[in-house]
Coordinates of C-alpha atoms in Angstrom, one line a residue:
M1 CA 51.6 -35.6 67.4
Y2 CA 51.4 -39.4 67.2
L3 CA 48.7 -40.9 65.0
C4 CA 47.8 -44.5 64.8
K5 CA 48.1 -46.4 61.6
A6 CA 44.4 -46.3 61.0
C7 CA 44.3 -42.5 61.4
Q8 CA 47.3 -42.1 59.1
K9 CA 45.7 -44.2 56.5
Y10 CA 42.4 -42.3 56.7
L11 CA 44.2 -38.9 56.4
G12 CA 46.2 -40.3 53.4
T13 CA 42.9 -41.3 51.7
I14 CA 41.5 -37.8 52.3
K15 CA 44.6 -36.1 50.8
Y16 CA 44.5 -38.4 47.8
S17 CA 40.7 -37.7 47.3
H18 CA 41.3 -34.0 47.7
K19 CA 44.1 -34.1 45.1
R20 CA 41.8 -36.1 42.7
Y21 CA 39.0 -33.7 43.3
T22 CA 41.2 -30.7 42.6
Q23 CA 42.4 -32.3 39.4
N24 CA 38.9 -33.2 38.3
L25 CA 37.7 -29.7 39.1
S26 CA 40.5 -28.2 37.1
L27 CA 39.7 -30.5 34.2
L28 CA 36.1 -29.5 34.4
F29 CA 36.9 -25.8 34.3
R30 CA 39.1 -26.3 31.2
Q31 CA 36.3 -28.2 29.5
I32 CA 33.9 -25.4 30.3
H33 CA 36.3 -22.8 28.9
V34 CA 36.7 -24.8 25.7
Y35 CA 33.0 -25.2 25.3
N36 CA 32.4 -21.5 25.9
Q37 CA 35.0 -20.6 23.4
S38 CA 33.5 -22.8 20.8
V39 CA 30.0 -21.3 21.5
K40 CA 31.5 -17.9 21.1
N41 CA 33.2 -18.8 17.8
R42 CA 29.9 -20.2 16.5
S43 CA 28.1 -17.1 17.6
I44 CA 30.6 -14.9 15.7
S45 CA 30.4 -17.1 12.6
T46 CA 26.6 -16.9 12.7
S47 CA 26.6 -13.1 13.1
L48 CA 29.0 -12.8 10.2
A49 CA 26.8 -15.1 8.1
R50 CA 23.8 -13.0 8.9
L51 CA 25.6 -9.8 8.1
N52 CA 26.7 -11.2 4.7
Q53 CA 23.2 -12.3 4.1
H54 CA 21.9 -8.9 4.9
H55 CA 24.2 -7.3 2.4
T56 CA 23.5 -9.8 -0.4
E57 CA 19.7 -9.9 0.1
K58 CA 17.5 -7.8 -2.3
P59 CA 16.7 -4.6 -0.5
Q60 CA 13.1 -4.3 0.6
R61 CA 10.9 -1.3 0.1
P62 CA 10.9 0.6 3.4
K63 CA 7.5 0.5 5.2
A64 CA 8.1 3.5 7.5
Q65 CA 6.3 6.7 6.7
T66 CA 3.7 5.1 4.4
T67 CA 0.0 5.2 4.4
I68 CA -0.2 1.7 3.0
D69 CA -2.3 -0.8 5.0
E70 CA -0.4 -4.1 4.5
E71 CA -3.5 -6.2 5.2
E72 CA -5.2 -4.4 2.3
V73 CA -2.2 -5.1 0.0
E74 CA -2.2 -8.8 0.9
K75 CA -6.0 -8.9 0.3
F76 CA -5.8 -7.5 -3.2
S77 CA -2.6 -9.4 -4.1
A78 CA -4.5 -12.6 -3.4
L79 CA -7.1 -11.5 -6.1
S80 CA -4.5 -10.4 -8.6
E81 CA -5.4 -13.2 -11.1
L82 CA -8.9 -11.9 -11.3
W83 CA -8.3 -8.3 -12.4
W84 CA -9.2 -8.8 -16.0
D85 CA -12.2 -11.1 -15.5
E86 CA -14.8 -8.5 -16.5
S87 CA -17.6 -10.6 -15.1
G88 CA -15.8 -11.6 -11.9
E89 CA -14.6 -10.0 -8.7
F90 CA -13.8 -6.6 -10.3
E91 CA -16.8 -6.3 -12.6
A92 CA -18.0 -3.2 -10.9
L93 CA -14.6 -1.5 -11.4
H94 CA -14.7 -2.3 -15.1
T95 CA -18.1 -0.8 -15.6
M96 CA -17.2 2.2 -13.4
N97 CA -14.9 3.2 -16.3
E98 CA -18.1 4.3 -18.1
L99 CA -18.3 7.2 -15.6
R100 CA -14.7 7.9 -14.4
V101 CA -13.0 7.9 -17.8
P102 CA -15.3 10.6 -19.4
L103 CA -15.1 12.5 -16.1
I104 CA -11.3 12.7 -16.3
R105 CA -11.3 13.2 -20.1
D106 CA -13.7 16.1 -20.0
A107 CA -12.0 17.9 -17.1
L108 CA -8.5 17.7 -18.7
M109 CA -9.4 18.4 -22.4
K110 CA -8.3 21.8 -23.6
R111 CA -11.2 24.2 -24.2
N112 CA -12.2 24.7 -27.8
A113 CA -9.8 21.9 -28.8
P114 CA -10.7 20.3 -32.2
P115 CA -12.2 16.8 -32.1
T116 CA -9.6 14.1 -31.8
T117 CA -9.2 10.5 -30.8
K118 CA -6.4 11.5 -28.5
P119 CA -7.8 14.3 -26.4
L120 CA -5.4 13.6 -23.5
A121 CA -2.2 13.7 -25.6
G122 CA 0.5 15.6 -23.7
C123 CA -1.1 14.9 -20.2
T124 CA 0.8 13.0 -17.6
I125 CA -1.6 11.2 -15.2
L126 CA -0.6 9.3 -12.1
D127 CA -3.0 6.4 -11.3
V128 CA -2.6 5.7 -7.6
G129 CA -3.4 2.1 -6.6
S130 CA -3.5 1.1 -10.2
G131 CA -4.2 -2.5 -9.5
G132 CA -4.3 -4.6 -12.7
G133 CA -4.4 -1.5 -15.0
I134 CA -8.2 -1.3 -15.4
L135 CA -8.2 2.5 -15.5
A136 CA -4.7 3.1 -16.7
E137 CA -5.2 1.4 -20.1
P138 CA -8.3 3.3 -21.3
L139 CA -6.7 6.6 -20.2
A140 CA -3.6 5.7 -22.3
R141 CA -5.8 5.0 -25.3
L142 CA -7.0 8.6 -25.0
G143 CA -3.4 9.7 -25.5
A144 CA -2.3 10.3 -21.9
F145 CA 1.0 9.1 -20.5
V146 CA -0.1 7.1 -17.5
I147 CA 2.1 6.1 -14.5
G148 CA 0.5 3.4 -12.4
V149 CA 1.8 3.2 -8.9
E150 CA 0.9 0.1 -7.0
A151 CA 2.0 -1.4 -3.6
S152 CA 1.3 -5.0 -4.6
E153 CA 4.0 -6.5 -6.8
E154 CA 1.6 -9.3 -7.9
N155 CA -0.8 -6.7 -9.3
I156 CA 2.1 -4.9 -11.1
K157 CA 3.0 -8.2 -12.9
I158 CA -0.6 -8.7 -13.9
A159 CA -0.9 -5.2 -15.3
Q160 CA 2.4 -5.4 -17.2
A161 CA 1.4 -8.8 -18.7
H162 CA -2.0 -7.5 -19.8
L163 CA -0.4 -4.5 -21.5
K164 CA 1.0 -6.9 -24.1
Y165 CA -2.4 -7.4 -25.5
D166 CA -2.5 -3.8 -26.8
P167 CA 1.0 -2.9 -28.1
A168 CA -0.3 0.4 -29.4
I169 CA -0.4 1.9 -25.8
A170 CA 2.6 0.1 -24.3
A171 CA 4.8 3.2 -24.7
N172 CA 2.1 5.3 -22.9
V173 CA 1.9 3.2 -19.7
K174 CA 4.5 2.7 -17.0
Y175 CA 3.9 0.7 -13.8
I176 CA 5.9 1.3 -10.6
H177 CA 6.0 -0.9 -7.5
A178 CA 5.9 1.8 -4.9
T179 CA 3.7 4.0 -2.8
V180 CA 2.5 7.5 -3.5
E181 CA 4.7 8.7 -0.7
D182 CA 7.8 7.2 -2.4
L183 CA 7.2 9.5 -5.4
V184 CA 6.9 12.8 -3.6
G185 CA 10.6 13.3 -3.3
T186 CA 11.2 13.2 -7.0
E187 CA 7.9 14.0 -8.7
E188 CA 6.4 16.7 -6.5
G189 CA 4.4 19.2 -8.6
K190 CA 4.9 17.4 -11.9
M191 CA 1.6 15.6 -12.6
D192 CA -1.1 17.1 -14.8
A193 CA -3.5 14.9 -12.9
V194 CA -3.5 12.4 -10.1
V195 CA -6.3 9.8 -9.8
A196 CA -7.1 7.9 -6.6
S197 CA -10.2 5.8 -7.6
E198 CA -11.5 3.4 -5.0
V199 CA -8.3 3.8 -3.0
V200 CA -8.9 6.2 -0.1
E201 CA -11.1 3.7 1.7
H202 CA -8.3 1.2 1.8
V203 CA -5.4 3.3 3.2
A204 CA -4.2 3.4 6.8
D205 CA -4.0 7.2 7.1
A206 CA -6.3 9.2 4.7
P207 CA -5.1 12.7 5.6
A208 CA -1.4 11.8 5.0
F209 CA -2.3 9.9 1.8
L210 CA -4.3 12.8 0.4
S211 CA -1.5 15.2 1.3
S212 CA 1.0 13.2 -0.8
C213 CA -1.4 13.0 -3.7
C214 CA -2.0 16.7 -3.7
R215 CA 1.8 17.5 -3.5
L216 CA 2.3 15.5 -6.8
V217 CA -0.2 17.7 -8.7
K218 CA 1.3 20.6 -10.6
P219 CA -0.2 24.1 -10.1
G220 CA -3.5 24.2 -12.0
G221 CA -3.5 20.4 -12.2
S222 CA -6.3 18.1 -11.2
L223 CA -7.0 15.4 -8.6
F224 CA -9.8 12.9 -9.1
I225 CA -11.2 10.8 -6.3
T226 CA -13.9 8.2 -6.1
T227 CA -14.7 6.6 -2.8
L228 CA -17.5 5.8 -0.3
N229 CA -19.3 8.0 2.1
K230 CA -19.4 7.1 5.8
T231 CA -23.2 6.8 6.4
Y232 CA -25.5 4.1 7.7
I233 CA -26.9 3.5 4.2
S234 CA -23.3 3.1 2.9
Y235 CA -22.8 0.4 5.5
M236 CA -26.0 -1.4 4.6
L237 CA -25.6 -1.2 0.9
G238 CA -21.9 -0.6 0.3
V239 CA -20.8 -3.3 2.7
M240 CA -23.6 -5.7 3.8
A241 CA -25.5 -5.8 0.5
A242 CA -22.5 -5.6 -1.8
E243 CA -20.4 -8.2 0.0
R244 CA -23.0 -10.6 1.5
L245 CA -26.3 -10.2 -0.4
F246 CA -25.2 -9.5 -4.1
R247 CA -21.7 -10.9 -3.7
L248 CA -20.3 -8.0 -5.8
V249 CA -17.0 -8.2 -3.9
S250 CA -15.6 -10.7 -1.4
P251 CA -16.6 -10.4 2.2
G252 CA -14.2 -8.2 4.1
T253 CA -13.2 -6.1 1.1
H254 CA -14.4 -2.9 2.8
D255 CA -13.9 -1.5 6.3
W256 CA -16.7 1.0 7.0
N257 CA -14.6 2.7 9.6
K258 CA -12.3 3.9 6.7
F259 CA -15.1 5.4 4.7
I260 CA -15.0 9.2 4.6
D261 CA -17.6 12.0 4.4
P262 CA -17.3 14.2 1.3
Q263 CA -17.3 17.3 3.5
D264 CA -14.3 15.9 5.5
L265 CA -12.6 15.0 2.3
Q266 CA -13.1 18.5 0.8
F267 CA -11.7 20.0 4.0
M268 CA -8.5 17.9 3.7
L269 CA -8.2 19.0 0.1
T270 CA -8.5 22.6 1.1
Q271 CA -5.8 22.2 3.7
N272 CA -3.5 21.0 0.8
N273 CA -4.2 24.0 -1.5
M274 CA -6.8 22.2 -3.5
S275 CA -10.3 23.4 -4.4
A276 CA -13.2 21.1 -5.3
R277 CA -14.7 21.9 -8.7
L278 CA -17.2 19.0 -8.8
L279 CA -18.9 16.6 -6.4
H280 CA -21.2 13.9 -7.9
G281 CA -23.0 11.0 -6.3
M282 CA -22.6 7.6 -8.0
M283 CA -25.0 4.6 -8.0
Y284 CA -24.4 1.0 -9.0
N285 CA -27.4 -1.0 -10.2
P286 CA -26.6 -4.7 -9.4
L287 CA -29.4 -5.8 -11.8
T288 CA -28.1 -4.0 -14.9
K289 CA -24.5 -4.0 -13.6
R290 CA -24.1 -0.4 -14.6
W291 CA -23.2 2.9 -12.9
S292 CA -24.9 6.2 -13.2
W293 CA -24.5 9.8 -11.9
I294 CA -26.9 10.9 -9.2
K295 CA -27.2 13.9 -6.9
D296 CA -27.2 11.7 -3.7
T297 CA -23.7 11.3 -2.3
S298 CA -24.7 9.1 0.7
I299 CA -23.0 5.9 -0.7
N300 CA -20.5 6.4 -3.6
Y301 CA -19.3 9.7 -4.8
A302 CA -16.6 11.4 -7.0
I303 CA -14.7 14.6 -6.5
H304 CA -12.7 16.6 -9.0
A305 CA -10.4 19.1 -7.3
V306 CA -7.8 21.6 -8.8
R307 CA -4.6 22.8 -7.3
A308 CA -4.3 26.5 -6.9
D309 CA -2.2 28.1 -9.6
V310 CA 1.0 30.0 -8.5
H311 CA -0.5 33.3 -9.7
D312 CA -3.8 32.5 -7.9
N313 CA -1.8 32.2 -4.7
E314 CA -0.1 35.5 -5.2
N315 CA -3.4 37.3 -6.0
N316 CA -5.5 35.6 -3.3
P317 CA -3.4 33.7 -0.8
A318 CA -6.3 33.2 1.6
D319 CA -8.6 31.6 -1.0
T320 CA -10.3 28.5 0.4
L321 CA -13.2 26.2 -0.4

């Protein structure tokens, strides 16, 4: 077929353009391939770097299967520097020792034992939620070997630092950055006593927390708990008045929904082979700044429970509270 010169020139232009287009397209694909390969290499390098970082980083305490409420831990960690200010944020806890230390001492002392300055010698006590060591130290001065378990690393540091002020008890106190659940695997049934004072109302799962505490107590051993009742008056006085009126503690310290009725608490203890031996009400006077024992348990209360002895279980396996 004959084509005029103009048509031939037009077709030649099209072929040349097509050839250039094909070459450019091929070059574009090669550039895309090179780019993708570089991205892939960078991704592999980044993944390897993260993997190496994972292996070299300090392992963190696992948070799974724990009753710890992380918000509560952060709250008390922020107050760690105030633990030993006896007229500050934790003043009520310091004065509570006037009740809880004799309670623990009298319950654990051997009957007919001669008077001594170390009545708890030979006893191993686990102080759960030990904070800055406010309760651990006076128990150690009575001769007990006290293990303080605390979820806040900041609180552990404060407690260890304060222990240096009394070298005489340094060998009787050991602080561990862990949860009570962490100890069950290795320490189950080994403690003469477990103390959870002003802790139950701050955990995420009270039944699971109490179960772990009970498992750590040896047969015939004791569990001591102080906490707040879940009543309207405990909300008005234990939360509103304590936090907003008298400023005994910082606003937001307590969550009334976590408070627990003593009957419910005793039922949980019974489910864990524990029987309550004592239930006392406690009252704090914001004017005198002192605690006293009372019959009324509608606000604060204390429970002393004992784990059934092996022989008790054999003789009366159905024994309950």
